[in-house]
Coordinates of C-alpha atoms (C1' of nucleotides) in Angstrom, one line a residue:
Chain A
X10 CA -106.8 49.7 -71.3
X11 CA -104.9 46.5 -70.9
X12 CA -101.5 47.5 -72.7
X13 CA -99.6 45.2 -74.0
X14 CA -96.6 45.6 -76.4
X15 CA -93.9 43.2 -77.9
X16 CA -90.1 43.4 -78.9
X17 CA -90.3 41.6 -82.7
X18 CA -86.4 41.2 -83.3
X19 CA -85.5 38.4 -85.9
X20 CA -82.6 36.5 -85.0
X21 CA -79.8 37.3 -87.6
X22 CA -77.5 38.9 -85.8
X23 CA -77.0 40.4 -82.3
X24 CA -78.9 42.7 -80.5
X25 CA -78.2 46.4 -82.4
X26 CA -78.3 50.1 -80.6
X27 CA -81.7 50.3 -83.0
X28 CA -83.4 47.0 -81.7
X29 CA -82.4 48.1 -77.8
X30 CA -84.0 51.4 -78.5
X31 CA -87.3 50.1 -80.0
X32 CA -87.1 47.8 -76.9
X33 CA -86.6 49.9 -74.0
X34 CA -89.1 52.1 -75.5
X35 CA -91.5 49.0 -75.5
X36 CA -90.3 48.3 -71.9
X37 CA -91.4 51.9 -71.0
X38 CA -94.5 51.6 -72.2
X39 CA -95.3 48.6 -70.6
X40 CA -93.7 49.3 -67.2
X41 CA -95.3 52.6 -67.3
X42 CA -99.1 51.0 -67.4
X43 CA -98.2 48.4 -65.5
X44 CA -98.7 46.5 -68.7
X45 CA -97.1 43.2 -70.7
X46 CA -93.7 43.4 -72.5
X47 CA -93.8 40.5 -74.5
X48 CA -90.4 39.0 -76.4
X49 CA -91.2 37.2 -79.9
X50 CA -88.9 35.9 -82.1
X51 CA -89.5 36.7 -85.6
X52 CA -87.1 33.9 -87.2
X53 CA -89.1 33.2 -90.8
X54 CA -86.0 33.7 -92.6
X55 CA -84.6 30.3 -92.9
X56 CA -82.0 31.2 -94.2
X57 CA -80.5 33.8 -92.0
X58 CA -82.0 33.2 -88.4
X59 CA -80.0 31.0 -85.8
X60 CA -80.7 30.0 -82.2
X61 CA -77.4 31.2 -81.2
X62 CA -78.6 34.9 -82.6
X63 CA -81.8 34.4 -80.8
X64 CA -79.7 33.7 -77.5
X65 CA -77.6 36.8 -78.2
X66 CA -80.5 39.1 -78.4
X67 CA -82.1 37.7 -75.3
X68 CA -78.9 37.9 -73.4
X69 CA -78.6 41.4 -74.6
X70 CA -82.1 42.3 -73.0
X71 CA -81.2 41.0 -69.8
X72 CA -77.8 42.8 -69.8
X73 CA -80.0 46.2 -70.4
X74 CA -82.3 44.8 -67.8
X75 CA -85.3 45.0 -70.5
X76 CA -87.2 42.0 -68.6
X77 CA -90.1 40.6 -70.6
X78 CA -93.5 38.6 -69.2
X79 CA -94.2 36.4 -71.8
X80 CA -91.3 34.8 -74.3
X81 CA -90.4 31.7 -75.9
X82 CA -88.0 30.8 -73.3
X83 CA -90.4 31.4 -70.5
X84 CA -94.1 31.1 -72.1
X85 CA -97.0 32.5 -72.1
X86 CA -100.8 32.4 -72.6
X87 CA -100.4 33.7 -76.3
X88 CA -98.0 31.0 -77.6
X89 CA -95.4 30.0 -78.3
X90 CA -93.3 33.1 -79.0
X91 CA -91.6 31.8 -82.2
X92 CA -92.6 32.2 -85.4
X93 CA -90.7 29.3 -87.1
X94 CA -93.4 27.1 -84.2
X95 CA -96.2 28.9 -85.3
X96 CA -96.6 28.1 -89.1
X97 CA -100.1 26.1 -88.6
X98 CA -101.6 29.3 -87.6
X99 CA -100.4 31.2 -90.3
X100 CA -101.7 28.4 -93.0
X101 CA -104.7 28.2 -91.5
X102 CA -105.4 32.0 -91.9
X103 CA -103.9 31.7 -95.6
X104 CA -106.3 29.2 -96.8
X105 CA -108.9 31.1 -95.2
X106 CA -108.2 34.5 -97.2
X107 CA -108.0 31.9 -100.2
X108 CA -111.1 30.7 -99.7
X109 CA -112.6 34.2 -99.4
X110 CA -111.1 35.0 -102.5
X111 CA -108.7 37.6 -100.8
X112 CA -105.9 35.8 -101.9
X113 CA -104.6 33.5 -104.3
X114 CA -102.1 31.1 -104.8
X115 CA -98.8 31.5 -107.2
X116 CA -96.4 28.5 -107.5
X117 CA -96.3 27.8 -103.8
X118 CA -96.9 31.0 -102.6
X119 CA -100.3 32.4 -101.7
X120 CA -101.0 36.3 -102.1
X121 CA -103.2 38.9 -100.7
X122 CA -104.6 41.1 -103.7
X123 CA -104.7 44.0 -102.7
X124 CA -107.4 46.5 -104.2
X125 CA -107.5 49.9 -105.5
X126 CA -109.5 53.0 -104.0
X127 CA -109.0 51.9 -100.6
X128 CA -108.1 54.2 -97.9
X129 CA -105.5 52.8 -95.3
X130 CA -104.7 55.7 -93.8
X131 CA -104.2 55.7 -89.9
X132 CA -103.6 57.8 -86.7
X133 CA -100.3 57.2 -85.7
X134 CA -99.8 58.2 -81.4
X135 CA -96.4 59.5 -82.5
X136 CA -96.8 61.0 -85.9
X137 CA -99.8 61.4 -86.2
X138 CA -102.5 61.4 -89.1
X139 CA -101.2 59.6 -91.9
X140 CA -102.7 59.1 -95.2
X141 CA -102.7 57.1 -97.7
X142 CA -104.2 55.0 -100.5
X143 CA -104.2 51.3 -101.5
X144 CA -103.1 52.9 -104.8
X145 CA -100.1 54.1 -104.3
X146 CA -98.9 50.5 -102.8
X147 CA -97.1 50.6 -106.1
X148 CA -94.3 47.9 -107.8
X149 CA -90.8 49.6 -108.3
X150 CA -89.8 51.7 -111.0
X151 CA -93.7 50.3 -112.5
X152 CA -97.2 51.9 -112.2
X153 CA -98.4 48.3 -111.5
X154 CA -100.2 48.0 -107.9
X155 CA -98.4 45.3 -105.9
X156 CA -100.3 42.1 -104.1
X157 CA -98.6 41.2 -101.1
X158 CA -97.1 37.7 -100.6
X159 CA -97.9 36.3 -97.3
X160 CA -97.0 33.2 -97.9
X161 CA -93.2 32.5 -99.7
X162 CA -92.9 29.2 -101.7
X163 CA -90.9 27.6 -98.6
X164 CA -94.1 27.9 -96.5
X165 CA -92.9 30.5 -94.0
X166 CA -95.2 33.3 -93.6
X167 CA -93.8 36.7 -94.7
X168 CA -93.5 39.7 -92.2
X169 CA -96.0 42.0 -93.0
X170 CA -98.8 39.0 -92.7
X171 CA -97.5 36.9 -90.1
X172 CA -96.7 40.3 -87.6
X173 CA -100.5 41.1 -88.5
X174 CA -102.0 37.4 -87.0
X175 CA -99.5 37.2 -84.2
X176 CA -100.2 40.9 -83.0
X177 CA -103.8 40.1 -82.8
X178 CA -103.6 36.8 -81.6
X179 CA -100.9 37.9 -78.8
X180 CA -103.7 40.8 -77.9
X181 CA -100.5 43.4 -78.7
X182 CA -102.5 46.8 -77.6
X183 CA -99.7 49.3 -79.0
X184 CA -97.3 48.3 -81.8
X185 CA -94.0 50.5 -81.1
X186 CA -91.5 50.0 -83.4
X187 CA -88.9 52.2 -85.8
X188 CA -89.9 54.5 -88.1
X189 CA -88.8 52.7 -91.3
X190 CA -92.2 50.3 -90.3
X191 CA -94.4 53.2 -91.1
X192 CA -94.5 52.2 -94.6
X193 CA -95.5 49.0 -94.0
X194 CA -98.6 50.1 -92.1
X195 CA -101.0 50.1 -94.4
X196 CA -100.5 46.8 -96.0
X197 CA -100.6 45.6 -92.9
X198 CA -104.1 47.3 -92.3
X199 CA -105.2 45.9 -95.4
X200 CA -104.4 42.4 -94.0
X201 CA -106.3 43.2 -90.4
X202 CA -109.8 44.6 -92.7
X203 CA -109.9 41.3 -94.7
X204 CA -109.2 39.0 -92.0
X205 CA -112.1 40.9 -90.0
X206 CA -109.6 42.1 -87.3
X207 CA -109.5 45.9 -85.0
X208 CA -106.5 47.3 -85.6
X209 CA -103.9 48.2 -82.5
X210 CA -102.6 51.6 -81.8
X211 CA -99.4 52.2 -83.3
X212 CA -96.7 53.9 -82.2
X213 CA -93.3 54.4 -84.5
X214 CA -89.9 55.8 -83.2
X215 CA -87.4 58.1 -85.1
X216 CA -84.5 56.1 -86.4
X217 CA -81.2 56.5 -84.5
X218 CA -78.9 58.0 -87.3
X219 CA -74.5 57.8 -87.0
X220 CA -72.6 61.2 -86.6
X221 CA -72.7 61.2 -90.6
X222 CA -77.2 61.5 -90.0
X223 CA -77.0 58.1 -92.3
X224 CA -78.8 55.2 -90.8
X225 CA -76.8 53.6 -88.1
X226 CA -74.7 51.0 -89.4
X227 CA -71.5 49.0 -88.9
X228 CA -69.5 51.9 -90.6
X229 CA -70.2 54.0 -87.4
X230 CA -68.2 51.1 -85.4
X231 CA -69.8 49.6 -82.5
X232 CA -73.3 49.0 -83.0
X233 CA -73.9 45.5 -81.1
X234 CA -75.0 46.3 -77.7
X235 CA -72.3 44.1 -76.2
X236 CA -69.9 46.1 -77.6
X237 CA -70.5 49.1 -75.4
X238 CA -70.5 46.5 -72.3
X239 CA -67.2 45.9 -73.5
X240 CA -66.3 49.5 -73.6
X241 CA -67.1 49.8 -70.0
X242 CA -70.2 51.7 -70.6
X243 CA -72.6 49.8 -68.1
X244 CA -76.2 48.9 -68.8
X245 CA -78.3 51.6 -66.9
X246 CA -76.4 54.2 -68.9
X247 CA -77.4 53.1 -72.2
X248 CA -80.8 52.8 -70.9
X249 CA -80.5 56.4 -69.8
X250 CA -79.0 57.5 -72.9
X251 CA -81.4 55.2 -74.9
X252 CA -84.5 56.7 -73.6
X253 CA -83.1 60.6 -74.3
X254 CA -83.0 59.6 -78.3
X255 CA -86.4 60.8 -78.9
X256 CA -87.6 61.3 -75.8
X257 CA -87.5 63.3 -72.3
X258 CA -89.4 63.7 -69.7
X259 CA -90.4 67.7 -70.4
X260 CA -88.3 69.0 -67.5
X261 CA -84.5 69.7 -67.9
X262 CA -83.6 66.3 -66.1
X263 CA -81.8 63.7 -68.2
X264 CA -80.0 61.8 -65.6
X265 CA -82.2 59.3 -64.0
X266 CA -82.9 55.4 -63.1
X267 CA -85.1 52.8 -65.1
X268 CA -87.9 53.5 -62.9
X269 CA -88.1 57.3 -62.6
X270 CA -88.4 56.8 -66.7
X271 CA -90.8 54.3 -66.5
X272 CA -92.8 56.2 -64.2
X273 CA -92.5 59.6 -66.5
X274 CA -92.3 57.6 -69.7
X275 CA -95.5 58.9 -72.2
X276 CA -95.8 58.1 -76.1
X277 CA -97.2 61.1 -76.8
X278 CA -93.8 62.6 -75.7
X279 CA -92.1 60.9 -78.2
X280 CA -89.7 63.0 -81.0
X281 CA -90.8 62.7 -85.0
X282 CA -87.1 63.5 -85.6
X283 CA -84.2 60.7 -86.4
X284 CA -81.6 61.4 -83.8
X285 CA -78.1 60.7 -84.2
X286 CA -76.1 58.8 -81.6
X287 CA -73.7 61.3 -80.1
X288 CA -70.5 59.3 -78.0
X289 CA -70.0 62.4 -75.8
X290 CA -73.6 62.3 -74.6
X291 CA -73.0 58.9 -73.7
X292 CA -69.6 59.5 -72.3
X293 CA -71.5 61.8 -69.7
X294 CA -74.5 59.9 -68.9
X295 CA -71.9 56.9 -68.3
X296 CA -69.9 59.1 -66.1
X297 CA -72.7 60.8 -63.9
X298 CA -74.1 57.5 -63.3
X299 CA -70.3 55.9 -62.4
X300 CA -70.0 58.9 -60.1
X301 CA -73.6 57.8 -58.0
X302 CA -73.2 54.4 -58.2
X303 CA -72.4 52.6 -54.6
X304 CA -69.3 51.6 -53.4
X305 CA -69.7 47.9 -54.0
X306 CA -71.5 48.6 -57.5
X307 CA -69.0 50.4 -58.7
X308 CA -66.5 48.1 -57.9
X309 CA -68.7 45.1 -59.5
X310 CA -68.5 47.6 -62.6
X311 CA -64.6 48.2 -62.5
X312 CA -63.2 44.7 -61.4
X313 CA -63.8 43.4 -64.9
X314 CA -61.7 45.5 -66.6
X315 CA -59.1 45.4 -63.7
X316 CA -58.6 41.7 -64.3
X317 CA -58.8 42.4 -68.2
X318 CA -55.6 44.7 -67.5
X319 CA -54.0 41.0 -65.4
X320 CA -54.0 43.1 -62.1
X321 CA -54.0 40.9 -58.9
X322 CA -57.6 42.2 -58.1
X323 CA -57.9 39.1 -56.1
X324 CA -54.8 39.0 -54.1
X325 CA -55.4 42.5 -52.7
X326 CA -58.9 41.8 -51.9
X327 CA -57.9 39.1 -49.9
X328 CA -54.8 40.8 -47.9
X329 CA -56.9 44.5 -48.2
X330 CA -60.1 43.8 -47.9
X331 CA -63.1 44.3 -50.3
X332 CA -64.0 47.7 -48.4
X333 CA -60.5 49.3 -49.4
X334 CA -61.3 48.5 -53.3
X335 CA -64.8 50.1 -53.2
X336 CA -62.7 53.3 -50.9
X337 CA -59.7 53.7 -53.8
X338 CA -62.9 53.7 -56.8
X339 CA -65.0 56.1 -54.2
X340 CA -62.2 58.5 -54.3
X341 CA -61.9 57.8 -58.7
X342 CA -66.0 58.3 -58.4
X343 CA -66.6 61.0 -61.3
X344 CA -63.2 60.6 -62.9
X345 CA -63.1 58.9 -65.9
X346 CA -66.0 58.2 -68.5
X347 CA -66.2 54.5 -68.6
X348 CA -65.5 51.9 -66.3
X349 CA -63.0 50.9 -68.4
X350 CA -61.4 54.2 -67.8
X351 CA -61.8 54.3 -64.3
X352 CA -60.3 50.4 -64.3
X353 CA -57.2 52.2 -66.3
X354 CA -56.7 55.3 -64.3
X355 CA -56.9 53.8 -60.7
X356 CA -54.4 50.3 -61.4
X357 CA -51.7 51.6 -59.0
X358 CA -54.2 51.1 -56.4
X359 CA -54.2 47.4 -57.4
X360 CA -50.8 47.1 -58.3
X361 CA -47.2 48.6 -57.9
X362 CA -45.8 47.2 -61.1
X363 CA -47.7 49.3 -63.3
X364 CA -46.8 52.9 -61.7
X365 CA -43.1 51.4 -62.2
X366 CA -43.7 51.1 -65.9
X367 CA -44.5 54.7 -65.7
X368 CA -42.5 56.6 -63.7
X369 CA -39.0 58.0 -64.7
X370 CA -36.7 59.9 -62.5
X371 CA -36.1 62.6 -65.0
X372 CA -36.8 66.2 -63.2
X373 CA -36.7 64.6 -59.8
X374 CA -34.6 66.3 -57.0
X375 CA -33.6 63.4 -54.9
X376 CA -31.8 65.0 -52.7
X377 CA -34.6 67.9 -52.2
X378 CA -37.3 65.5 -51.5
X379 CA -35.9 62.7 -49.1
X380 CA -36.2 65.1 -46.0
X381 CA -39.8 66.0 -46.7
X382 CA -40.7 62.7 -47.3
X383 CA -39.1 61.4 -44.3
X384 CA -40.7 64.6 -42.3
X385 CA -43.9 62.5 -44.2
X386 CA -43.4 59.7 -42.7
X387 CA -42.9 61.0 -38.9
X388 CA -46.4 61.5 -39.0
X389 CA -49.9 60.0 -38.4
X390 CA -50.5 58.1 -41.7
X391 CA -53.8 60.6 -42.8
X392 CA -54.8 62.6 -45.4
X393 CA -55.0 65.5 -42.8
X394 CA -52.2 65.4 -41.2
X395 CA -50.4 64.6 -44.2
X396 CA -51.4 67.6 -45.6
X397 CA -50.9 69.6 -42.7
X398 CA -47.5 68.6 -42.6
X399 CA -46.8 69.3 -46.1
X400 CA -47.9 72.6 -46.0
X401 CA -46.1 73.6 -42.6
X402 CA -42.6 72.1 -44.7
X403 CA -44.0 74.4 -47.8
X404 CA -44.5 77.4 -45.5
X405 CA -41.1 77.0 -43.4
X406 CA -39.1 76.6 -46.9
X407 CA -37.9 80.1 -48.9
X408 CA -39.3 79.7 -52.1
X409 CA -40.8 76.1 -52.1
X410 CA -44.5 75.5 -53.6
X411 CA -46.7 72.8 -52.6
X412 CA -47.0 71.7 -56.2
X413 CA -43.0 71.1 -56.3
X414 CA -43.5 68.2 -53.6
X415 CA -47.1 67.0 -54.0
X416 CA -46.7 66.1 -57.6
X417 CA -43.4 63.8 -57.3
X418 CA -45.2 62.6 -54.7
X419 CA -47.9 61.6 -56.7
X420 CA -46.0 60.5 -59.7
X421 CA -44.1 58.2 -57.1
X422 CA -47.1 56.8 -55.9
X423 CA -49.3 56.5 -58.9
X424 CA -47.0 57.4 -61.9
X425 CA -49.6 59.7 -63.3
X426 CA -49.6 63.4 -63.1
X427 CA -53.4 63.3 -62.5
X428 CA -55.1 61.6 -59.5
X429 CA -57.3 62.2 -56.6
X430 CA -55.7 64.2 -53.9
X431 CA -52.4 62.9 -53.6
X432 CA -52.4 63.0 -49.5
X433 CA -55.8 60.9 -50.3
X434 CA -54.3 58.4 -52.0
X435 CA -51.1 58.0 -49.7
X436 CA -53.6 57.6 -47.1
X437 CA -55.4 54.7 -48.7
X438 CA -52.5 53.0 -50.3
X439 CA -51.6 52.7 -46.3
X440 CA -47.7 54.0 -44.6
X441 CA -46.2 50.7 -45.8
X442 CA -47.0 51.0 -49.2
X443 CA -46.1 54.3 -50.1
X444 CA -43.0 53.9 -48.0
X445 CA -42.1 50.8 -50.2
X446 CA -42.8 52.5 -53.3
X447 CA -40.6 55.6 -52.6
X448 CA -38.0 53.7 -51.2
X449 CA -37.8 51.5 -54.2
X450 CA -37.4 54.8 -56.8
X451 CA -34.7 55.7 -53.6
X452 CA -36.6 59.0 -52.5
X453 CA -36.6 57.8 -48.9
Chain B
rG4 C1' -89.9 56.5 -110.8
rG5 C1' -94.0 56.0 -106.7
rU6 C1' -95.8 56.4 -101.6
rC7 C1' -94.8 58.3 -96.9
rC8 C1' -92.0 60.9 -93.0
rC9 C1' -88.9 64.7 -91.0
rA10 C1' -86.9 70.0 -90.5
rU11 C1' -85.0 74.8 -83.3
rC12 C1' -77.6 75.8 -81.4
rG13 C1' -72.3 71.0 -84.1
rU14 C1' -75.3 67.0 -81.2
rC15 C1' -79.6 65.5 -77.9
rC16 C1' -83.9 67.7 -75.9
rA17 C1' -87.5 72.2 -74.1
rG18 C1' -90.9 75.2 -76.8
rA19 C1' -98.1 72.8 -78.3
rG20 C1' -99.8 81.9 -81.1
rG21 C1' -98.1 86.5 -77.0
rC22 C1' -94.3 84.0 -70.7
rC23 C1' -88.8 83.7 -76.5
rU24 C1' -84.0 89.8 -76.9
rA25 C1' -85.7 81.1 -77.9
rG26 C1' -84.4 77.5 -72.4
rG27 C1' -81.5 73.1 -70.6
rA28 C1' -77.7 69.2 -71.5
rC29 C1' -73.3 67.4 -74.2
rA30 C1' -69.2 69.1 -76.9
rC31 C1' -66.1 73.4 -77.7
rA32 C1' -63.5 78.1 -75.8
rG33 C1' -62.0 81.1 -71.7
rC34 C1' -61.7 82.1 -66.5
rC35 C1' -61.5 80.6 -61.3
rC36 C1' -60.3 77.0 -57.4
rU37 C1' -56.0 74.1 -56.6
rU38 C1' -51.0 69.6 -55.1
rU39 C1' -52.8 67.5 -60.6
rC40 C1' -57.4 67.2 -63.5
rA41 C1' -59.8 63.1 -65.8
rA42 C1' -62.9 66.5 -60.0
rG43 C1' -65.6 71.2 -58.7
rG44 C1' -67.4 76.5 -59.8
rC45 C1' -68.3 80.5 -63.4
rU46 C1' -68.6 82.9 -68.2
rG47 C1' -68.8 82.6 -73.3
rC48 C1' -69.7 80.7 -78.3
rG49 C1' -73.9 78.9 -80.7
rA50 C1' -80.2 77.5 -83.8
rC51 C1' -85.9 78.6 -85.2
rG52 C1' -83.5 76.0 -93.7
rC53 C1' -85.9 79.6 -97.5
rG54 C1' -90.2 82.2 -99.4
rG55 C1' -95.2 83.3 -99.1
rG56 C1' -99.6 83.6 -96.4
rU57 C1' -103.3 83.6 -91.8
rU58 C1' -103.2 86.8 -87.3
rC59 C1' -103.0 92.8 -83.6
rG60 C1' -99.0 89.1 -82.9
rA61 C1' -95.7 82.8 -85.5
rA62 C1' -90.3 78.9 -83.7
rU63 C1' -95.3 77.5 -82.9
rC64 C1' -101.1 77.3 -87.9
rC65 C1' -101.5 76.9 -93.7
rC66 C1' -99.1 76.6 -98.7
rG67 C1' -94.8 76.3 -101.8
rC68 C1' -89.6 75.5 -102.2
rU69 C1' -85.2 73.4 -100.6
rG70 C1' -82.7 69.9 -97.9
rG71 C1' -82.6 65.1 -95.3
rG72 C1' -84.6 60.2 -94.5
rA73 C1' -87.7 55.6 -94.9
rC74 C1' -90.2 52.1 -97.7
rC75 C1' -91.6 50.1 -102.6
rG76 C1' -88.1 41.8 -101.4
rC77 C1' -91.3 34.9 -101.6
rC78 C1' -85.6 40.3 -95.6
rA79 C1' -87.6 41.6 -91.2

RNA sequence: GGUCCCAUCGUCCAGAGGCCUAGGACACAGCCCUUUCAAGGCUGCGACGCGGGUUCGAAUCCCGCUGGGACCGCCA
């Protein structure tokens, strides 16, 4: 089977946690069968959709890397990819059901009548059989059976008609989308039947429900996908964490790249159950996949937020060197959830002036620690040796503990009480700089 | 009000009649390692919503109940 799926987002606002799930799922699919991932922008609503939306939503894709074949920014054989350039089509098809008596005109509109007795019922890959009857496509709060408009008074074509011609005219082979579409199904089958049209598979996805299991919306704070970019949470996370909501592979492994999903990816694996968005799974994810990321990845991923924070990122590359960046973030690799947080707890490696901020002389022993520091700094300037040395002073002392000189040490060095291993860190920062730093809080 | 969907640890996911005294992950608690934890290791806590069937046997199949949710727009 030639499978190919599309991504329908409308353009009134930006790209949402729910629209990147239905679209990496769409991705998967397609990628998976080494089918077409088609981008089509649904913008009927005059009223509401914007080009600078629709550029939102497409930069969002890319940012998740959620590549698509076809698109109205890059084309296609199934054309254009906009609704709002497609409205010839839909009149066409209009006037056709009107002149087949399947629908009829009111005001400006034109409307599909829709029948009773008829059995729309359909096989849904994820959920199943589902079944139902034209009758029960009632109005609100009424009895009355409900035609559907599918054409409103302004000449746009309404969803539930214009997704039905562009899905057959775009040769869409699955339709994946979110569970709340489910209900729309039918009518939409009604609308395939009278225009003479197969119907494509369809696939729907549980909804992706806040901590409070109520649809996920602006009250559960961020919910625009930038916003977790922001965060520091980087792009193949989400797509990891993305995919678990509703979905794994079978096994017990939930830490994995784009492709190794792609590649394991099946519809028929899919969850019936909404999920709800958990931040400490995504805390995780983000932080196992900061932890295997390359050197010069991570970096890429950190630097942001290390500028954000007005540290002279550039100033130490160029008298350091690139490689002793990507060394000081190897040595943070695993600590810290976010980039962001990785950004925040490594800045003394960037900078002095924030460790000065931080540290206070209250509880240190001056006198006590100048001759092991300067014992320290007789030394070859490694972690080894450092240590080595450290623990021979420890050893030689009545009654010291290695904790009562490598923690001022580190607090000197990074003002934090948590780091890597302190000799670690005095052996990146480099002799000269840790011998500037203690000398300027006067402990050598 | 009508139609439809869902129901396993707090959360995500395993489980497609016996392999389940229900498994993994996150979170939480405790312990260990140790120069610190935001790193690493170990242990623990913790669920099949309820009631009926079917069956030698049910988390798995059927029915009812209860509880969630979606849709019923000339929004998508």
């Amino acid at each position: 089977m030639n499978v190919r799926v599309r991504f329908a987002p409308s353009p009134t606002g930006a790209l949402h946690i729910g629209g990147g799930h239905t679209a990496l799922f769409n991705w998967l699919w397609a990628r998976h069968n080494n089918g077409k991932f088609i981008l089509r922008i649904e913008d009927t609503d005059l009223v509401r959709s914007t080009k600078e939306y629709e550029q939102t939503i497409m930069s969002g894709m890319k940012w998740l890397r959620l590549d698509w074949d076809e698109g109205p920014d890059i084309g296609g054989d199934c054309g254009p990819y906009r609704q709002s350039e497609r409205l010839d089509i839909y009149r066409d098809y209009a006037n056709n059901l009107v002149n087949d008596g399947k629908a009829y005109r009111d005001g400006e509109a034109i409307i599909f009548r829709v029948e009773p007795g008829q059995d729309i019922s359909f096989r849904d890959i994820v959920y199943g059989q589902i079944d139902v009857m034209s009758d029960g496509l009632k109005e609100k709060d009424s009895d009355k059976l409900k035609d559907i408009v599918i054409i409103k008074s302004d000449g746009m074509p309404t969803y539930n008609y214009a997704v039905v011609i562009d899905d057959h005219l775009m040769k869409i082979s699955h339709v994946i989308r979110g569970e709340d579409h489910i209900s729309n199904t039918p009518k939409q089958i009604l609308l395939y039947r009278a225009l003479g049209w197969d119907v494509p598979e369809f696939a729907h996805l549980p909804m992706i429900l806040g901590r409070d299991k109520k649809k996920l919306s602006k009250r559960h704070g961020a919910t625009s996908i930038y916003e977790y970019r922001d965060m520091g949470y980087m792009p193949d996370s989400m797509f990891n964490f993305l995919a678990l909501l509703g979905w794994s592979a079978g096994d017990d492994k939930e830490i994995f790249t784009r492709n190794e999903a792609a590649e394991l990816f099946e519809l028929s694996r899919v969850t019936r159950k909404a999920a709800v968005f958990d931040f400490d799974k995504l805390n995780h994810i983000n932080q196992e996949h900061l932890k295997a990321l390359p050197p010069e990845v991570r970096l890429s991923m950190v630097r942001p937020f290390w500028v954000e924070a007005g540290l002279p990122v550039e100033s130490v590359e160029s008298s350091r060197g690139v490689k002793y960046l990507e060394d000081a973030l190897t040595l943070m690799a695993g600590r810290g959830q976010t980039a962001k947080e990785m950004a925040q707890f490594s800045d003394y490696f960037v900078s002095f002036e924030p460790v000065k901020s931080r540290w206070n002389a209250d509880g240190v022993d001056k006198e006590k620690l100048r001759p092991f520091f300067t014992e320290l700094f007789a030394q070859e300037w490694n972690a080894e040796k450092l240590e080595e040395t450290a623990r021979a002073w420890v050893a030689g002392h009545e009654g010291a503990k290695m904790k009562d000189y490598a923690m001022p040490l580190r607090f000197a060095l990074t003002g934090m009480k948590v780091s890597p291993g302190v000799f670690e860190v005095a052996e990146l920062l480099g002799r000269d700089e840790c011998s500037e730093r203690l000398k300027y809080y006067g402990l050598l």
